[in-house]
Structure formats: C-alpha cells, structure tokens
JSON list of C-alpha atoms in Angstrom, two decimals:
[
{"chain": "A", "resi": 1, "resn": "MET", "atom": "CA", "xyz": [3.99, -29.39, -69.05]},
{"chain": "A", "resi": 2, "resn": "ASP", "atom": "CA", "xyz": [2.41, -26.84, -71.38]},
{"chain": "A", "resi": 3, "resn": "SER", "atom": "CA", "xyz": [4.96, -24.16, -72.26]},
{"chain": "A", "resi": 4, "resn": "SER", "atom": "CA", "xyz": [2.22, -21.54, -72.08]},
{"chain": "A", "resi": 5, "resn": "THR", "atom": "CA", "xyz": [1.57, -22.27, -68.37]},
{"chain": "A", "resi": 6, "resn": "PRO", "atom": "CA", "xyz": [3.29, -19.67, -66.16]},
{"chain": "A", "resi": 7, "resn": "PRO", "atom": "CA", "xyz": [5.89, -21.12, -63.77]},
{"chain": "A", "resi": 8, "resn": "LEU", "atom": "CA", "xyz": [4.69, -21.78, -60.21]},
{"chain": "A", "resi": 9, "resn": "ILE", "atom": "CA", "xyz": [6.25, -19.80, -57.32]},
{"chain": "A", "resi": 10, "resn": "SER", "atom": "CA", "xyz": [6.85, -21.37, -53.94]},
{"chain": "A", "resi": 11, "resn": "ARG", "atom": "CA", "xyz": [5.21, -20.03, -50.76]},
{"chain": "A", "resi": 12, "resn": "ARG", "atom": "CA", "xyz": [8.64, -19.14, -49.39]},
{"chain": "A", "resi": 13, "resn": "ASP", "atom": "CA", "xyz": [9.54, -17.10, -52.48]},
{"chain": "A", "resi": 14, "resn": "ALA", "atom": "CA", "xyz": [6.17, -15.33, -52.31]},
{"chain": "A", "resi": 15, "resn": "LEU", "atom": "CA", "xyz": [6.76, -14.29, -48.71]},
{"chain": "A", "resi": 16, "resn": "ILE", "atom": "CA", "xyz": [10.25, -13.02, -49.52]},
{"chain": "A", "resi": 17, "resn": "ALA", "atom": "CA", "xyz": [8.95, -11.01, -52.47]},
{"chain": "A", "resi": 18, "resn": "GLY", "atom": "CA", "xyz": [6.12, -9.52, -50.38]},
{"chain": "A", "resi": 19, "resn": "ALA", "atom": "CA", "xyz": [8.48, -8.50, -47.59]},
{"chain": "A", "resi": 20, "resn": "ALA", "atom": "CA", "xyz": [10.86, -6.87, -50.06]},
{"chain": "A", "resi": 21, "resn": "THR", "atom": "CA", "xyz": [8.01, -4.92, -51.67]},
{"chain": "A", "resi": 22, "resn": "ALA", "atom": "CA", "xyz": [6.73, -3.70, -48.29]},
{"chain": "A", "resi": 23, "resn": "ALA", "atom": "CA", "xyz": [10.22, -2.59, -47.26]},
{"chain": "A", "resi": 24, "resn": "ALA", "atom": "CA", "xyz": [10.69, -0.67, -50.51]},
{"chain": "A", "resi": 25, "resn": "VAL", "atom": "CA", "xyz": [7.34, 1.11, -50.12]},
{"chain": "A", "resi": 26, "resn": "SER", "atom": "CA", "xyz": [7.98, 2.07, -46.48]},
{"chain": "A", "resi": 27, "resn": "SER", "atom": "CA", "xyz": [11.46, 3.40, -47.22]},
{"chain": "A", "resi": 28, "resn": "SER", "atom": "CA", "xyz": [10.15, 5.65, -50.00]},
{"chain": "A", "resi": 29, "resn": "ALA", "atom": "CA", "xyz": [7.22, 7.02, -47.99]},
{"chain": "A", "resi": 30, "resn": "PRO", "atom": "CA", "xyz": [7.81, 10.29, -46.09]},
{"chain": "A", "resi": 31, "resn": "ALA", "atom": "CA", "xyz": [8.41, 9.82, -42.40]},
{"chain": "A", "resi": 32, "resn": "ALA", "atom": "CA", "xyz": [5.30, 10.45, -40.34]},
{"chain": "A", "resi": 33, "resn": "ALA", "atom": "CA", "xyz": [5.58, 13.02, -37.62]},
{"chain": "A", "resi": 34, "resn": "ALA", "atom": "CA", "xyz": [5.81, 11.47, -34.18]},
{"chain": "A", "resi": 35, "resn": "PRO", "atom": "CA", "xyz": [2.62, 12.01, -32.19]},
{"chain": "A", "resi": 36, "resn": "ALA", "atom": "CA", "xyz": [2.95, 14.68, -29.56]},
{"chain": "A", "resi": 37, "resn": "ALA", "atom": "CA", "xyz": [3.03, 13.37, -26.02]},
{"chain": "A", "resi": 38, "resn": "PRO", "atom": "CA", "xyz": [-0.15, 14.22, -24.17]},
{"chain": "A", "resi": 39, "resn": "SER", "atom": "CA", "xyz": [0.45, 16.93, -21.65]},
{"chain": "A", "resi": 40, "resn": "ALA", "atom": "CA", "xyz": [-0.65, 16.18, -18.14]},
{"chain": "A", "resi": 41, "resn": "ALA", "atom": "CA", "xyz": [-3.48, 18.45, -17.10]},
{"chain": "A", "resi": 42, "resn": "ALA", "atom": "CA", "xyz": [-2.41, 20.49, -14.13]},
{"chain": "A", "resi": 43, "resn": "GLY", "atom": "CA", "xyz": [-4.94, 20.23, -11.36]},
{"chain": "A", "resi": 44, "resn": "PRO", "atom": "CA", "xyz": [-5.80, 22.84, -8.76]},
{"chain": "A", "resi": 45, "resn": "ARG", "atom": "CA", "xyz": [-3.35, 23.16, -5.89]},
{"chain": "A", "resi": 46, "resn": "ALA", "atom": "CA", "xyz": [-3.84, 23.73, -2.19]},
{"chain": "A", "resi": 47, "resn": "LYS", "atom": "CA", "xyz": [-1.69, 24.60, 0.78]},
{"chain": "A", "resi": 48, "resn": "LEU", "atom": "CA", "xyz": [-2.08, 22.45, 3.85]},
{"chain": "A", "resi": 49, "resn": "SER", "atom": "CA", "xyz": [-0.46, 21.81, 7.18]},
{"chain": "A", "resi": 50, "resn": "LEU", "atom": "CA", "xyz": [0.14, 18.35, 8.60]},
{"chain": "A", "resi": 51, "resn": "THR", "atom": "CA", "xyz": [1.76, 17.15, 11.77]},
{"chain": "A", "resi": 52, "resn": "VAL", "atom": "CA", "xyz": [3.54, 13.93, 10.88]},
{"chain": "A", "resi": 53, "resn": "ASN", "atom": "CA", "xyz": [5.32, 11.94, 13.58]},
{"chain": "A", "resi": 54, "resn": "GLY", "atom": "CA", "xyz": [5.23, 15.00, 15.83]},
{"chain": "A", "resi": 55, "resn": "LYS", "atom": "CA", "xyz": [6.73, 17.41, 13.27]},
{"chain": "A", "resi": 56, "resn": "SER", "atom": "CA", "xyz": [4.79, 20.17, 11.51]},
{"chain": "A", "resi": 57, "resn": "HIS", "atom": "CA", "xyz": [4.93, 20.30, 7.72]},
{"chain": "A", "resi": 58, "resn": "SER", "atom": "CA", "xyz": [3.54, 22.86, 5.26]},
{"chain": "A", "resi": 59, "resn": "LEU", "atom": "CA", "xyz": [2.82, 21.45, 1.81]},
{"chain": "A", "resi": 60, "resn": "ASP", "atom": "CA", "xyz": [1.66, 22.86, -1.51]},
{"chain": "A", "resi": 61, "resn": "LEU", "atom": "CA", "xyz": [0.04, 19.95, -3.36]},
{"chain": "A", "resi": 62, "resn": "ASP", "atom": "CA", "xyz": [-2.13, 19.09, -6.29]},
{"chain": "A", "resi": 63, "resn": "THR", "atom": "CA", "xyz": [-5.51, 18.49, -4.65]},
{"chain": "A", "resi": 64, "resn": "ARG", "atom": "CA", "xyz": [-5.59, 15.00, -6.19]},
{"chain": "A", "resi": 65, "resn": "THR", "atom": "CA", "xyz": [-2.51, 13.88, -4.22]},
{"chain": "A", "resi": 66, "resn": "THR", "atom": "CA", "xyz": [-3.24, 10.99, -1.90]},
{"chain": "A", "resi": 67, "resn": "LEU", "atom": "CA", "xyz": [-1.98, 11.00, 1.66]},
{"chain": "A", "resi": 68, "resn": "LEU", "atom": "CA", "xyz": [0.24, 8.05, 0.71]},
{"chain": "A", "resi": 69, "resn": "ASP", "atom": "CA", "xyz": [1.94, 9.96, -2.10]},
{"chain": "A", "resi": 70, "resn": "ALA", "atom": "CA", "xyz": [2.27, 13.06, 0.07]},
{"chain": "A", "resi": 71, "resn": "LEU", "atom": "CA", "xyz": [4.11, 11.01, 2.68]},
{"chain": "A", "resi": 72, "resn": "ARG", "atom": "CA", "xyz": [6.33, 9.13, 0.26]},
{"chain": "A", "resi": 73, "resn": "GLU", "atom": "CA", "xyz": [6.99, 11.64, -2.51]},
{"chain": "A", "resi": 74, "resn": "HIS", "atom": "CA", "xyz": [6.86, 14.96, -0.67]},
{"chain": "A", "resi": 75, "resn": "LEU", "atom": "CA", "xyz": [8.02, 14.11, 2.86]},
{"chain": "A", "resi": 76, "resn": "ASN", "atom": "CA", "xyz": [10.33, 11.23, 1.92]},
{"chain": "A", "resi": 77, "resn": "LEU", "atom": "CA", "xyz": [8.72, 8.94, 4.50]},
{"chain": "A", "resi": 78, "resn": "THR", "atom": "CA", "xyz": [9.04, 5.77, 2.47]},
{"chain": "A", "resi": 79, "resn": "GLY", "atom": "CA", "xyz": [8.39, 3.35, 5.32]},
{"chain": "A", "resi": 80, "resn": "THR", "atom": "CA", "xyz": [4.72, 3.47, 4.36]},
{"chain": "A", "resi": 81, "resn": "LYS", "atom": "CA", "xyz": [4.48, 1.16, 1.36]},
{"chain": "A", "resi": 82, "resn": "LYS", "atom": "CA", "xyz": [2.49, 1.42, -1.85]},
{"chain": "A", "resi": 83, "resn": "GLY", "atom": "CA", "xyz": [1.16, -2.04, -2.55]},
{"chain": "A", "resi": 84, "resn": "CYS", "atom": "CA", "xyz": [-2.10, -2.34, -4.47]},
{"chain": "A", "resi": 85, "resn": "ASP", "atom": "CA", "xyz": [-2.99, 1.40, -4.41]},
{"chain": "A", "resi": 86, "resn": "HIS", "atom": "CA", "xyz": [-6.64, 0.30, -4.16]},
{"chain": "A", "resi": 87, "resn": "GLY", "atom": "CA", "xyz": [-7.08, -0.16, -0.40]},
{"chain": "A", "resi": 88, "resn": "GLN", "atom": "CA", "xyz": [-6.98, -3.96, -0.66]},
{"chain": "A", "resi": 89, "resn": "CYS", "atom": "CA", "xyz": [-3.61, -4.95, 0.85]},
{"chain": "A", "resi": 90, "resn": "GLY", "atom": "CA", "xyz": [-3.10, -2.66, 3.85]},
{"chain": "A", "resi": 91, "resn": "ALA", "atom": "CA", "xyz": [0.59, -2.00, 3.13]},
{"chain": "A", "resi": 92, "resn": "CYS", "atom": "CA", "xyz": [-0.08, 1.75, 3.25]},
{"chain": "A", "resi": 93, "resn": "THR", "atom": "CA", "xyz": [-1.75, 1.76, 6.69]},
{"chain": "A", "resi": 94, "resn": "VAL", "atom": "CA", "xyz": [-0.98, 4.77, 8.87]},
{"chain": "A", "resi": 95, "resn": "ILE", "atom": "CA", "xyz": [-2.59, 6.25, 11.96]},
{"chain": "A", "resi": 96, "resn": "ALA", "atom": "CA", "xyz": [-4.54, 9.45, 11.30]},
{"chain": "A", "resi": 97, "resn": "ASP", "atom": "CA", "xyz": [-5.89, 11.31, 14.32]},
{"chain": "A", "resi": 98, "resn": "GLY", "atom": "CA", "xyz": [-5.78, 8.12, 16.36]},
{"chain": "A", "resi": 99, "resn": "ARG", "atom": "CA", "xyz": [-7.43, 5.84, 13.78]},
{"chain": "A", "resi": 100, "resn": "ARG", "atom": "CA", "xyz": [-5.79, 3.42, 11.37]},
{"chain": "A", "resi": 101, "resn": "ILE", "atom": "CA", "xyz": [-6.55, 4.16, 7.73]},
{"chain": "A", "resi": 102, "resn": "ASN", "atom": "CA", "xyz": [-5.44, 3.15, 4.25]},
{"chain": "A", "resi": 103, "resn": "SER", "atom": "CA", "xyz": [-3.47, 6.20, 3.16]},
{"chain": "A", "resi": 104, "resn": "CYS", "atom": "CA", "xyz": [-3.88, 5.33, -0.53]},
{"chain": "A", "resi": 105, "resn": "LEU", "atom": "CA", "xyz": [-7.65, 5.87, -0.28]},
{"chain": "A", "resi": 106, "resn": "THR", "atom": "CA", "xyz": [-7.66, 9.36, 1.19]},
{"chain": "A", "resi": 107, "resn": "LEU", "atom": "CA", "xyz": [-6.55, 12.70, -0.19]},
{"chain": "A", "resi": 108, "resn": "ALA", "atom": "CA", "xyz": [-3.91, 14.66, 1.66]},
{"chain": "A", "resi": 109, "resn": "VAL", "atom": "CA", "xyz": [-6.06, 17.80, 1.64]},
{"chain": "A", "resi": 110, "resn": "MET", "atom": "CA", "xyz": [-8.69, 15.95, 3.67]},
{"chain": "A", "resi": 111, "resn": "HIS", "atom": "CA", "xyz": [-6.27, 15.90, 6.61]},
{"chain": "A", "resi": 112, "resn": "GLU", "atom": "CA", "xyz": [-5.59, 19.62, 6.94]},
{"chain": "A", "resi": 113, "resn": "GLY", "atom": "CA", "xyz": [-4.34, 20.20, 10.49]},
{"chain": "A", "resi": 114, "resn": "GLY", "atom": "CA", "xyz": [-4.35, 16.47, 11.18]},
{"chain": "A", "resi": 115, "resn": "GLN", "atom": "CA", "xyz": [-2.00, 14.30, 13.19]},
{"chain": "A", "resi": 116, "resn": "ILE", "atom": "CA", "xyz": [-0.43, 11.48, 11.19]},
{"chain": "A", "resi": 117, "resn": "THR", "atom": "CA", "xyz": [1.76, 8.70, 12.55]},
{"chain": "A", "resi": 118, "resn": "THR", "atom": "CA", "xyz": [3.74, 6.45, 10.20]},
{"chain": "A", "resi": 119, "resn": "ILE", "atom": "CA", "xyz": [6.00, 3.52, 10.98]},
{"chain": "A", "resi": 120, "resn": "GLU", "atom": "CA", "xyz": [8.91, 5.96, 11.29]},
{"chain": "A", "resi": 121, "resn": "GLY", "atom": "CA", "xyz": [7.09, 7.69, 14.15]},
{"chain": "A", "resi": 122, "resn": "LEU", "atom": "CA", "xyz": [6.45, 4.55, 16.18]},
{"chain": "A", "resi": 123, "resn": "GLY", "atom": "CA", "xyz": [10.03, 3.66, 16.99]},
{"chain": "A", "resi": 124, "resn": "THR", "atom": "CA", "xyz": [13.61, 3.45, 15.86]},
{"chain": "A", "resi": 125, "resn": "PRO", "atom": "CA", "xyz": [16.07, 0.53, 15.63]},
{"chain": "A", "resi": 126, "resn": "GLN", "atom": "CA", "xyz": [17.59, 1.80, 18.87]},
{"chain": "A", "resi": 127, "resn": "ASN", "atom": "CA", "xyz": [14.24, 2.37, 20.60]},
{"chain": "A", "resi": 128, "resn": "MET", "atom": "CA", "xyz": [11.62, 0.10, 19.09]},
{"chain": "A", "resi": 129, "resn": "HIS", "atom": "CA", "xyz": [7.91, 0.25, 19.71]},
{"chain": "A", "resi": 130, "resn": "PRO", "atom": "CA", "xyz": [6.73, -2.82, 21.69]},
{"chain": "A", "resi": 131, "resn": "LEU", "atom": "CA", "xyz": [4.98, -4.13, 18.58]},
{"chain": "A", "resi": 132, "resn": "GLN", "atom": "CA", "xyz": [8.11, -3.74, 16.49]},
{"chain": "A", "resi": 133, "resn": "ALA", "atom": "CA", "xyz": [10.06, -5.71, 19.08]},
{"chain": "A", "resi": 134, "resn": "ALA", "atom": "CA", "xyz": [7.32, -8.36, 19.24]},
{"chain": "A", "resi": 135, "resn": "PHE", "atom": "CA", "xyz": [7.32, -8.78, 15.45]},
{"chain": "A", "resi": 136, "resn": "VAL", "atom": "CA", "xyz": [11.07, -9.41, 15.62]},
{"chain": "A", "resi": 137, "resn": "LYS", "atom": "CA", "xyz": [10.73, -11.79, 18.57]},
{"chain": "A", "resi": 138, "resn": "HIS", "atom": "CA", "xyz": [7.94, -13.85, 16.98]},
{"chain": "A", "resi": 139, "resn": "ASP", "atom": "CA", "xyz": [9.29, -13.67, 13.42]},
{"chain": "A", "resi": 140, "resn": "GLY", "atom": "CA", "xyz": [6.18, -11.84, 12.27]},
{"chain": "A", "resi": 141, "resn": "TYR", "atom": "CA", "xyz": [7.61, -10.96, 8.88]},
{"chain": "A", "resi": 142, "resn": "GLN", "atom": "CA", "xyz": [9.58, -12.48, 6.04]},
{"chain": "A", "resi": 143, "resn": "CYS", "atom": "CA", "xyz": [10.11, -10.15, 3.08]},
{"chain": "A", "resi": 144, "resn": "GLY", "atom": "CA", "xyz": [9.09, -7.20, 5.29]},
{"chain": "A", "resi": 145, "resn": "TYR", "atom": "CA", "xyz": [7.17, -5.26, 2.65]},
{"chain": "A", "resi": 146, "resn": "CYS", "atom": "CA", "xyz": [3.83, -5.45, 4.46]},
{"chain": "A", "resi": 147, "resn": "THR", "atom": "CA", "xyz": [5.33, -5.13, 7.94]},
{"chain": "A", "resi": 148, "resn": "PRO", "atom": "CA", "xyz": [5.03, -1.32, 8.37]},
{"chain": "A", "resi": 149, "resn": "GLY", "atom": "CA", "xyz": [1.33, -1.49, 7.53]},
{"chain": "A", "resi": 150, "resn": "GLN", "atom": "CA", "xyz": [0.85, -4.58, 9.71]},
{"chain": "A", "resi": 151, "resn": "ILE", "atom": "CA", "xyz": [2.42, -2.86, 12.71]},
{"chain": "A", "resi": 152, "resn": "CYS", "atom": "CA", "xyz": [0.51, 0.41, 12.25]},
{"chain": "A", "resi": 153, "resn": "SER", "atom": "CA", "xyz": [-2.70, -1.56, 11.88]},
{"chain": "A", "resi": 154, "resn": "ALA", "atom": "CA", "xyz": [-1.89, -3.60, 14.99]},
{"chain": "A", "resi": 155, "resn": "VAL", "atom": "CA", "xyz": [-1.44, -0.37, 16.98]},
{"chain": "A", "resi": 156, "resn": "GLY", "atom": "CA", "xyz": [-4.94, 0.59, 15.89]},
{"chain": "A", "resi": 157, "resn": "VAL", "atom": "CA", "xyz": [-6.32, -2.85, 16.74]},
{"chain": "A", "resi": 158, "resn": "ILE", "atom": "CA", "xyz": [-4.98, -2.75, 20.28]},
{"chain": "A", "resi": 159, "resn": "ASP", "atom": "CA", "xyz": [-6.49, 0.70, 20.77]},
{"chain": "A", "resi": 160, "resn": "GLU", "atom": "CA", "xyz": [-9.86, -0.54, 19.43]},
{"chain": "A", "resi": 161, "resn": "VAL", "atom": "CA", "xyz": [-9.84, -3.49, 21.82]},
{"chain": "A", "resi": 162, "resn": "LYS", "atom": "CA", "xyz": [-8.92, -1.21, 24.70]},
{"chain": "A", "resi": 163, "resn": "ARG", "atom": "CA", "xyz": [-11.83, 1.11, 23.85]},
{"chain": "A", "resi": 164, "resn": "GLY", "atom": "CA", "xyz": [-14.23, -1.84, 23.56]},
{"chain": "A", "resi": 165, "resn": "VAL", "atom": "CA", "xyz": [-14.93, -1.43, 19.84]},
{"chain": "A", "resi": 166, "resn": "PRO", "atom": "CA", "xyz": [-16.56, -4.65, 18.55]},
{"chain": "A", "resi": 167, "resn": "SER", "atom": "CA", "xyz": [-15.66, -6.41, 15.30]},
{"chain": "A", "resi": 168, "resn": "HIS", "atom": "CA", "xyz": [-17.70, -8.54, 12.90]},
{"chain": "A", "resi": 169, "resn": "VAL", "atom": "CA", "xyz": [-16.93, -11.68, 14.92]},
{"chain": "A", "resi": 170, "resn": "SER", "atom": "CA", "xyz": [-17.68, -10.22, 18.36]},
{"chain": "A", "resi": 171, "resn": "ALA", "atom": "CA", "xyz": [-20.44, -12.36, 19.88]},
{"chain": "A", "resi": 172, "resn": "ASP", "atom": "CA", "xyz": [-21.67, -9.61, 22.21]},
{"chain": "A", "resi": 173, "resn": "LEU", "atom": "CA", "xyz": [-21.57, -6.05, 20.90]},
{"chain": "A", "resi": 174, "resn": "THR", "atom": "CA", "xyz": [-21.82, -4.62, 24.41]},
{"chain": "A", "resi": 175, "resn": "ALA", "atom": "CA", "xyz": [-19.15, -6.78, 26.06]},
{"chain": "A", "resi": 176, "resn": "ARG", "atom": "CA", "xyz": [-15.43, -6.14, 26.14]},
{"chain": "A", "resi": 177, "resn": "PRO", "atom": "CA", "xyz": [-13.82, -7.73, 23.05]},
{"chain": "A", "resi": 178, "resn": "MET", "atom": "CA", "xyz": [-11.86, -10.91, 23.69]},
{"chain": "A", "resi": 179, "resn": "LEU", "atom": "CA", "xyz": [-8.21, -11.16, 22.72]},
{"chain": "A", "resi": 180, "resn": "SER", "atom": "CA", "xyz": [-8.80, -14.37, 20.78]},
{"chain": "A", "resi": 181, "resn": "ALA", "atom": "CA", "xyz": [-6.97, -15.42, 17.64]},
{"chain": "A", "resi": 182, "resn": "GLU", "atom": "CA", "xyz": [-10.27, -15.26, 15.75]},
{"chain": "A", "resi": 183, "resn": "GLU", "atom": "CA", "xyz": [-10.87, -11.69, 16.92]},
{"chain": "A", "resi": 184, "resn": "LEU", "atom": "CA", "xyz": [-7.38, -10.54, 15.99]},
{"chain": "A", "resi": 185, "resn": "ARG", "atom": "CA", "xyz": [-7.49, -12.26, 12.59]},
{"chain": "A", "resi": 186, "resn": "GLU", "atom": "CA", "xyz": [-10.76, -10.52, 11.77]},
{"chain": "A", "resi": 187, "resn": "ARG", "atom": "CA", "xyz": [-9.47, -7.12, 12.80]},
{"chain": "A", "resi": 188, "resn": "MET", "atom": "CA", "xyz": [-6.22, -7.60, 10.85]},
{"chain": "A", "resi": 189, "resn": "SER", "atom": "CA", "xyz": [-7.92, -9.11, 7.79]},
{"chain": "A", "resi": 190, "resn": "GLY", "atom": "CA", "xyz": [-7.38, -5.94, 5.76]},
{"chain": "A", "resi": 191, "resn": "ASN", "atom": "CA", "xyz": [-3.60, -6.40, 5.97]},
{"chain": "A", "resi": 192, "resn": "ILE", "atom": "CA", "xyz": [-2.31, -9.01, 3.55]},
{"chain": "A", "resi": 193, "resn": "CYS", "atom": "CA", "xyz": [0.96, -10.84, 4.14]},
{"chain": "A", "resi": 194, "resn": "ARG", "atom": "CA", "xyz": [1.89, -12.55, 0.89]},
{"chain": "A", "resi": 195, "resn": "CYS", "atom": "CA", "xyz": [4.62, -14.50, 2.70]},
{"chain": "A", "resi": 196, "resn": "GLY", "atom": "CA", "xyz": [2.00, -16.03, 5.01]},
{"chain": "A", "resi": 197, "resn": "ALA", "atom": "CA", "xyz": [3.37, -15.06, 8.43]},
{"chain": "A", "resi": 198, "resn": "TYR", "atom": "CA", "xyz": [-0.14, -14.68, 9.84]},
{"chain": "A", "resi": 199, "resn": "SER", "atom": "CA", "xyz": [0.16, -16.99, 12.85]},
{"chain": "A", "resi": 200, "resn": "ASN", "atom": "CA", "xyz": [3.35, -15.26, 13.98]},
{"chain": "A", "resi": 201, "resn": "ILE", "atom": "CA", "xyz": [1.72, -11.85, 13.52]},
{"chain": "A", "resi": 202, "resn": "VAL", "atom": "CA", "xyz": [-1.18, -12.93, 15.74]},
{"chain": "A", "resi": 203, "resn": "ASP", "atom": "CA", "xyz": [1.31, -14.16, 18.38]},
{"chain": "A", "resi": 204, "resn": "ALA", "atom": "CA", "xyz": [3.14, -10.83, 18.34]},
{"chain": "A", "resi": 205, "resn": "ILE", "atom": "CA", "xyz": [-0.05, -8.78, 18.69]},
{"chain": "A", "resi": 206, "resn": "THR", "atom": "CA", "xyz": [-1.41, -11.09, 21.40]},
{"chain": "A", "resi": 207, "resn": "GLU", "atom": "CA", "xyz": [1.72, -10.65, 23.50]},
{"chain": "A", "resi": 208, "resn": "VAL", "atom": "CA", "xyz": [1.63, -6.84, 23.33]},
{"chain": "A", "resi": 209, "resn": "ALA", "atom": "CA", "xyz": [-2.15, -6.53, 23.61]},
{"chain": "A", "resi": 210, "resn": "GLY", "atom": "CA", "xyz": [-2.19, -8.84, 26.64]},
{"chain": "A", "resi": 211, "resn": "SER", "atom": "CA", "xyz": [0.30, -6.63, 28.45]},
{"chain": "A", "resi": 212, "resn": "ARG", "atom": "CA", "xyz": [-1.63, -3.46, 27.65]},
{"chain": "A", "resi": 213, "resn": "THR", "atom": "CA", "xyz": [-5.25, -4.45, 28.34]}
]
C-alpha cells in the first residue's frame, strides 16, 4: 500500500463521527424559543332554553356547540354517546320535538325552546322503558356503547310506523307500513352495532312495536 494514500475509514466510524459532530453543533447553538400555542378563537355566544327530559335548562353557549356536546359537556347527560361525530354511526341519537335525530349534526342553538329526550329520560333501572326491557330480554346489546342511540332510534321508528310514515323499502307508499324484519332493518340502518347484535335488536323492536300498533 502506498504510504501517501490516506487511511480508509469504516462506515461505522463515519456514522459515529457524524453523530458526534451534530451533537456538538446542536449543544453550542442557542436554544430556539418554543412556538407559542395557538389561541383558540372565541366564537360568538348565545343564551338558549331547552327542555331536556322534562326539565328546563338555560344555557350560555358558543354558537358552534353541537346539541351532543351541550348534552354531554354542559348538562352532564353522558348516556348519549359520541361515536363518529359525523352522523354515520347513530350512537348520538336523541329525540327532538318528537323526531329522532343525530345530535352531533345539529347545533344546540337551533333547538331554542325545544323538547329533547335522551336515554336518561326514557326510563330508569327501576322503571325501564318497554324498549329498554326488551333489549335486555332479547340480548340486544353486547358492549352497550351503541345501545342508547339504538333505543332512542327505535322509539322514533315505532312512532313512524304508527303514523304510517313509509321507508325506502315500503312497497306501497300509501299503505300502512309492515312490521317486517326488512322494514325495521331499513329504518334502523343509521344505527351501527359494531358487536353485531342486529338480529336481537330487530326481535326487541318487533316485540314492542307489535304490542303498540
């Protein structure tokens, strides 16, 4: 080997030398100021009155507050669940002025003076709503997370059938809807049960709807 040829350095030694150089440079550089946390823009606020489960409530809310967040965060009614927060799973279903809705898709201020019923307003462990009792009887739940929305939605479904409101699978739009499994599955299709208790849910609704129509 020619004595004038510089000695070769291994890849490992090169990496170690590079890391040491970078560490020395960073330790000698002045510390950069931490970026300031962005401040949340305060939105306009509004006062509103809601009757929830038969009780009157006066709220002062950011106008961007959804009905779901108003119920959970401001009224501590956590039975209504936040699932997808995009209106796709039905876990947040409540009954607003007699109609079932996804509470994550509507603003609280849109329900000024409205009547809201959540799962807490349907029944208690000591005095269950017929649908709550039927879900227990037919094992219509497993993890239970979707169950409040399923039951509130089922209350709305039974009322729709009673009023003769057709669905997308109703063969005759002018006839009284049939209490078929196909009809109930279509009407409950907006409520997802990730545990897959659908057949038991249909059985529970069928039993209660059959006794009420």
